[in-house]
Amino acid sequence: MARQDRAERTRRALLRAAADEIAEKGYAGASLARISTAAEVTIGALTFHFASKAALAEAVRDSGCALTRSALASLMSAGARPKPGVHGALRRVVTFTRALARLLEEEPTVRAAARLAWDFPGDGNTWYAMWLPWLGDLVDRARADIAGWTTSEAVTATALSVVTGAEFAARIGVPRGATAGLSPWEHVDRVWGLLLGARMPLLVGGDETSLGSENPMSGENPVGAGAR
């Protein structure tokens, strides 16, 4: 049992070190030597757990996708039916993107999984491909909220753009002087607030229903409220 525990700790350390390395340098720039050094294990121990760099990257991607899937599944099923007249379905789209931004900020394996999606765009099992169907479902439910002033395609494109921006902000930081001090998910709030503030004043308001007061990783905010 002690040997199994030690092996599991080693594997977790390798996944964390590999996630940091891949998120920063990409697959091509990632070094197994640096990963093993960061994890404080030998190259032999690394190759015992992961036969190749590709196998290690796949495990990192799977870990990041699994973490994202679990968090979003909780959000999609949490909460009560939204109050009428406050664009509840569209607010869930916003909160969904906010949750993704927070995952990108806080979880190295999620950042690495997102980076690998750019390194291997032809792979059908990418981090983006994993959550896009959920986003599409939320946008479909928001049709009544957006009828007459925009389209589902425009909302989807905007959501994808703000998540992509959050990914780059989480990975490389914000340029000096450009809203310094804001986290990636706070940047998401600012973008949505600029685009939707006039139609969704609660998005940028100060009451308890504002998205600004919600923690998207707490499982308590209403991304999945009213889900069928």
PDB file of N, CA and C in Angstrom, residues 181-226:
ATOM      1  N   GLY A 181      -4.055  44.017 -12.643  1.00  0.00           N
ATOM      2  CA  GLY A 181      -4.634  43.587 -11.387  1.00  0.00           C
ATOM      3  C   GLY A 181      -5.919  42.810 -11.518  1.00  0.00           C
ATOM      4  N   LEU A 182      -6.536  42.820 -12.696  1.00  0.00           N
ATOM      5  CA  LEU A 182      -7.759  42.049 -12.891  1.00  0.00           C
ATOM      6  C   LEU A 182      -7.411  40.608 -13.222  1.00  0.00           C
ATOM      7  N   SER A 183      -8.173  39.689 -12.657  1.00  0.00           N
ATOM      8  CA  SER A 183      -7.990  38.277 -12.974  1.00  0.00           C
ATOM      9  C   SER A 183      -8.642  37.979 -14.319  1.00  0.00           C
ATOM     10  N   PRO A 184      -8.321  36.819 -14.937  1.00  0.00           N
ATOM     11  CA  PRO A 184      -8.966  36.470 -16.208  1.00  0.00           C
ATOM     12  C   PRO A 184     -10.487  36.460 -16.127  1.00  0.00           C
ATOM     13  N   TRP A 185     -11.051  35.937 -15.026  1.00  0.00           N
ATOM     14  CA  TRP A 185     -12.516  35.897 -14.969  1.00  0.00           C
ATOM     15  C   TRP A 185     -13.100  37.279 -14.730  1.00  0.00           C
ATOM     16  N   GLU A 186     -12.324  38.180 -14.104  1.00  0.00           N
ATOM     17  CA  GLU A 186     -12.794  39.560 -13.984  1.00  0.00           C
ATOM     18  C   GLU A 186     -12.776  40.267 -15.338  1.00  0.00           C
ATOM     19  N   HIS A 187     -11.804  39.907 -16.174  1.00  0.00           N
ATOM     20  CA  HIS A 187     -11.801  40.432 -17.538  1.00  0.00           C
ATOM     21  C   HIS A 187     -13.045  39.964 -18.293  1.00  0.00           C
ATOM     22  N   VAL A 188     -13.428  38.720 -18.095  1.00  0.00           N
ATOM     23  CA  VAL A 188     -14.645  38.207 -18.725  1.00  0.00           C
ATOM     24  C   VAL A 188     -15.842  39.043 -18.292  1.00  0.00           C
ATOM     25  N   ASP A 189     -15.932  39.338 -17.003  1.00  0.00           N
ATOM     26  CA  ASP A 189     -17.021  40.182 -16.509  1.00  0.00           C
ATOM     27  C   ASP A 189     -17.031  41.539 -17.201  1.00  0.00           C
ATOM     28  N   ARG A 190     -15.853  42.151 -17.346  1.00  0.00           N
ATOM     29  CA  ARG A 190     -15.776  43.478 -17.957  1.00  0.00           C
ATOM     30  C   ARG A 190     -16.269  43.442 -19.406  1.00  0.00           C
ATOM     31  N   VAL A 191     -15.864  42.409 -20.141  1.00  0.00           N
ATOM     32  CA  VAL A 191     -16.270  42.317 -21.546  1.00  0.00           C
ATOM     33  C   VAL A 191     -17.781  42.150 -21.655  1.00  0.00           C
ATOM     34  N   TRP A 192     -18.330  41.194 -20.895  1.00  0.00           N
ATOM     35  CA  TRP A 192     -19.778  40.992 -20.946  1.00  0.00           C
ATOM     36  C   TRP A 192     -20.525  42.231 -20.460  1.00  0.00           C
ATOM     37  N   GLY A 193     -19.999  42.883 -19.434  1.00  0.00           N
ATOM     38  CA  GLY A 193     -20.643  44.087 -18.936  1.00  0.00           C
ATOM     39  C   GLY A 193     -20.691  45.178 -19.985  1.00  0.00           C
ATOM     40  N   LEU A 194     -19.605  45.315 -20.748  1.00  0.00           N
ATOM     41  CA  LEU A 194     -19.573  46.310 -21.817  1.00  0.00           C
ATOM     42  C   LEU A 194     -20.582  45.976 -22.902  1.00  0.00           C
ATOM     43  N   LEU A 195     -20.662  44.687 -23.264  1.00  0.00           N
ATOM     44  CA  LEU A 195     -21.531  44.279 -24.365  1.00  0.00           C
ATOM     45  C   LEU A 195     -23.000  44.227 -23.975  1.00  0.00           C
ATOM     46  N   LEU A 196     -23.269  43.834 -22.733  1.00  0.00           N
ATOM     47  CA  LEU A 196     -24.648  43.539 -22.352  1.00  0.00           C
ATOM     48  C   LEU A 196     -25.191  44.429 -21.247  1.00  0.00           C
ATOM     49  N   GLY A 197     -24.382  45.332 -20.735  1.00  0.00           N
ATOM     50  CA  GLY A 197     -24.804  46.113 -19.578  1.00  0.00           C
ATOM     51  C   GLY A 197     -26.109  46.849 -19.779  1.00  0.00           C
ATOM     52  N   ALA A 198     -26.323  47.395 -20.978  1.00  0.00           N
ATOM     53  CA  ALA A 198     -27.546  48.155 -21.231  1.00  0.00           C
ATOM     54  C   ALA A 198     -28.776  47.262 -21.215  1.00  0.00           C
ATOM     55  N   ARG A 199     -28.620  46.032 -21.698  1.00  0.00           N
ATOM     56  CA  ARG A 199     -29.763  45.120 -21.754  1.00  0.00           C
ATOM     57  C   ARG A 199     -29.880  44.262 -20.509  1.00  0.00           C
ATOM     58  N   MET A 200     -28.778  44.066 -19.814  1.00  0.00           N
ATOM     59  CA  MET A 200     -28.776  43.238 -18.614  1.00  0.00           C
ATOM     60  C   MET A 200     -28.161  44.027 -17.471  1.00  0.00           C
ATOM     61  N   PRO A 201     -28.829  45.033 -16.927  1.00  0.00           N
ATOM     62  CA  PRO A 201     -28.225  45.854 -15.881  1.00  0.00           C
ATOM     63  C   PRO A 201     -27.804  45.064 -14.659  1.00  0.00           C
ATOM     64  N   LEU A 202     -28.452  43.921 -14.404  1.00  0.00           N
ATOM     65  CA  LEU A 202     -28.062  43.118 -13.244  1.00  0.00           C
ATOM     66  C   LEU A 202     -26.662  42.555 -13.398  1.00  0.00           C
ATOM     67  N   LEU A 203     -26.203  42.442 -14.635  1.00  0.00           N
ATOM     68  CA  LEU A 203     -24.862  41.916 -14.864  1.00  0.00           C
ATOM     69  C   LEU A 203     -23.807  42.815 -14.250  1.00  0.00           C
ATOM     70  N   VAL A 204     -24.035  44.115 -14.297  1.00  0.00           N
ATOM     71  CA  VAL A 204     -23.040  45.052 -13.787  1.00  0.00           C
ATOM     72  C   VAL A 204     -23.545  45.803 -12.563  1.00  0.00           C
ATOM     73  N   GLY A 205     -24.693  45.362 -12.019  1.00  0.00           N
ATOM     74  CA  GLY A 205     -25.258  46.037 -10.862  1.00  0.00           C
ATOM     75  C   GLY A 205     -24.590  45.605  -9.578  1.00  0.00           C
ATOM     76  N   GLY A 206     -25.041  46.188  -8.474  1.00  0.00           N
ATOM     77  CA  GLY A 206     -24.394  45.912  -7.206  1.00  0.00           C
ATOM     78  C   GLY A 206     -25.222  45.070  -6.261  1.00  0.00           C
ATOM     79  N   ASP A 207     -26.380  44.555  -6.703  1.00  0.00           N
ATOM     80  CA  ASP A 207     -27.199  43.787  -5.769  1.00  0.00           C
ATOM     81  C   ASP A 207     -26.741  42.342  -5.729  1.00  0.00           C
ATOM     82  N   GLU A 208     -27.438  41.545  -4.918  1.00  0.00           N
ATOM     83  CA  GLU A 208     -26.978  40.185  -4.677  1.00  0.00           C
ATOM     84  C   GLU A 208     -27.133  39.275  -5.884  1.00  0.00           C
ATOM     85  N   THR A 209     -27.866  39.729  -6.912  1.00  0.00           N
ATOM     86  CA  THR A 209     -28.032  38.886  -8.084  1.00  0.00           C
ATOM     87  C   THR A 209     -26.985  39.164  -9.145  1.00  0.00           C
ATOM     88  N   SER A 210     -26.101  40.118  -8.885  1.00  0.00           N
ATOM     89  CA  SER A 210     -25.057  40.427  -9.862  1.00  0.00           C
ATOM     90  C   SER A 210     -24.097  39.264  -9.997  1.00  0.00           C
ATOM     91  N   LEU A 211     -23.667  38.991 -11.217  1.00  0.00           N
ATOM     92  CA  LEU A 211     -22.669  37.946 -11.416  1.00  0.00           C
ATOM     93  C   LEU A 211     -21.388  38.278 -10.689  1.00  0.00           C
ATOM     94  N   GLY A 212     -21.139  39.551 -10.456  1.00  0.00           N
ATOM     95  CA  GLY A 212     -19.915  39.928  -9.770  1.00  0.00           C
ATOM     96  C   GLY A 212     -19.834  39.388  -8.360  1.00  0.00           C
ATOM     97  N   SER A 213     -20.953  38.987  -7.764  1.00  0.00           N
ATOM     98  CA  SER A 213     -20.941  38.469  -6.401  1.00  0.00           C
ATOM     99  C   SER A 213     -20.922  36.956  -6.364  1.00  0.00           C
ATOM    100  N   GLU A 214     -20.895  36.314  -7.528  1.00  0.00           N
ATOM    101  CA  GLU A 214     -20.954  34.859  -7.557  1.00  0.00           C
ATOM    102  C   GLU A 214     -19.568  34.261  -7.695  1.00  0.00           C
ATOM    103  N   ASN A 215     -19.340  33.156  -7.063  1.00  0.00           N
ATOM    104  CA  ASN A 215     -18.124  32.382  -7.256  1.00  0.00           C
ATOM    105  C   ASN A 215     -18.467  31.245  -8.193  1.00  0.00           C
ATOM    106  N   PRO A 216     -17.972  31.250  -9.443  1.00  0.00           N
ATOM    107  CA  PRO A 216     -18.406  30.246 -10.404  1.00  0.00           C
ATOM    108  C   PRO A 216     -17.935  28.852 -10.066  1.00  0.00           C
ATOM    109  N   MET A 217     -17.038  28.703  -9.104  1.00  0.00           N
ATOM    110  CA  MET A 217     -16.571  27.379  -8.749  1.00  0.00           C
ATOM    111  C   MET A 217     -17.224  26.867  -7.472  1.00  0.00           C
ATOM    112  N   SER A 218     -18.179  27.623  -6.927  1.00  0.00           N
ATOM    113  CA  SER A 218     -18.761  27.232  -5.648  1.00  0.00           C
ATOM    114  C   SER A 218     -19.873  26.218  -5.795  1.00  0.00           C
ATOM    115  N   GLY A 219     -20.422  26.069  -7.012  1.00  0.00           N
ATOM    116  CA  GLY A 219     -21.550  25.179  -7.214  1.00  0.00           C
ATOM    117  C   GLY A 219     -22.869  25.794  -6.811  1.00  0.00           C
ATOM    118  N   GLU A 220     -22.863  27.094  -6.429  1.00  0.00           N
ATOM    119  CA  GLU A 220     -24.085  27.720  -5.946  1.00  0.00           C
ATOM    120  C   GLU A 220     -24.684  28.696  -6.938  1.00  0.00           C
ATOM    121  N   ASN A 221     -23.959  29.095  -7.996  1.00  0.00           N
ATOM    122  CA  ASN A 221     -24.521  30.083  -8.892  1.00  0.00           C
ATOM    123  C   ASN A 221     -25.281  29.391 -10.002  1.00  0.00           C
ATOM    124  N   PRO A 222     -26.180  30.107 -10.676  1.00  0.00           N
ATOM    125  CA  PRO A 222     -27.246  29.451 -11.428  1.00  0.00           C
ATOM    126  C   PRO A 222     -26.977  29.177 -12.886  1.00  0.00           C
ATOM    127  N   VAL A 223     -25.764  28.733 -13.228  1.00  0.00           N
ATOM    128  CA  VAL A 223     -25.516  28.430 -14.629  1.00  0.00           C
ATOM    129  C   VAL A 223     -26.487  27.402 -15.158  1.00  0.00           C
ATOM    130  N   GLY A 224     -26.746  26.368 -14.382  1.00  0.00           N
ATOM    131  CA  GLY A 224     -27.631  25.318 -14.864  1.00  0.00           C
ATOM    132  C   GLY A 224     -29.041  25.447 -14.359  1.00  0.00           C
ATOM    133  N   ALA A 225     -29.370  26.597 -13.825  1.00  0.00           N
ATOM    134  CA  ALA A 225     -30.704  26.768 -13.264  1.00  0.00           C
ATOM    135  C   ALA A 225     -31.757  26.570 -14.329  1.00  0.00           C
ATOM    136  N   GLY A 226     -32.775  25.821 -13.966  1.00  0.00           N
ATOM    137  CA  GLY A 226     -33.858  25.578 -14.897  1.00  0.00           C
ATOM    138  C   GLY A 226     -33.499  24.595 -15.985  1.00  0.00           C
TER     139      GLY A 226
END
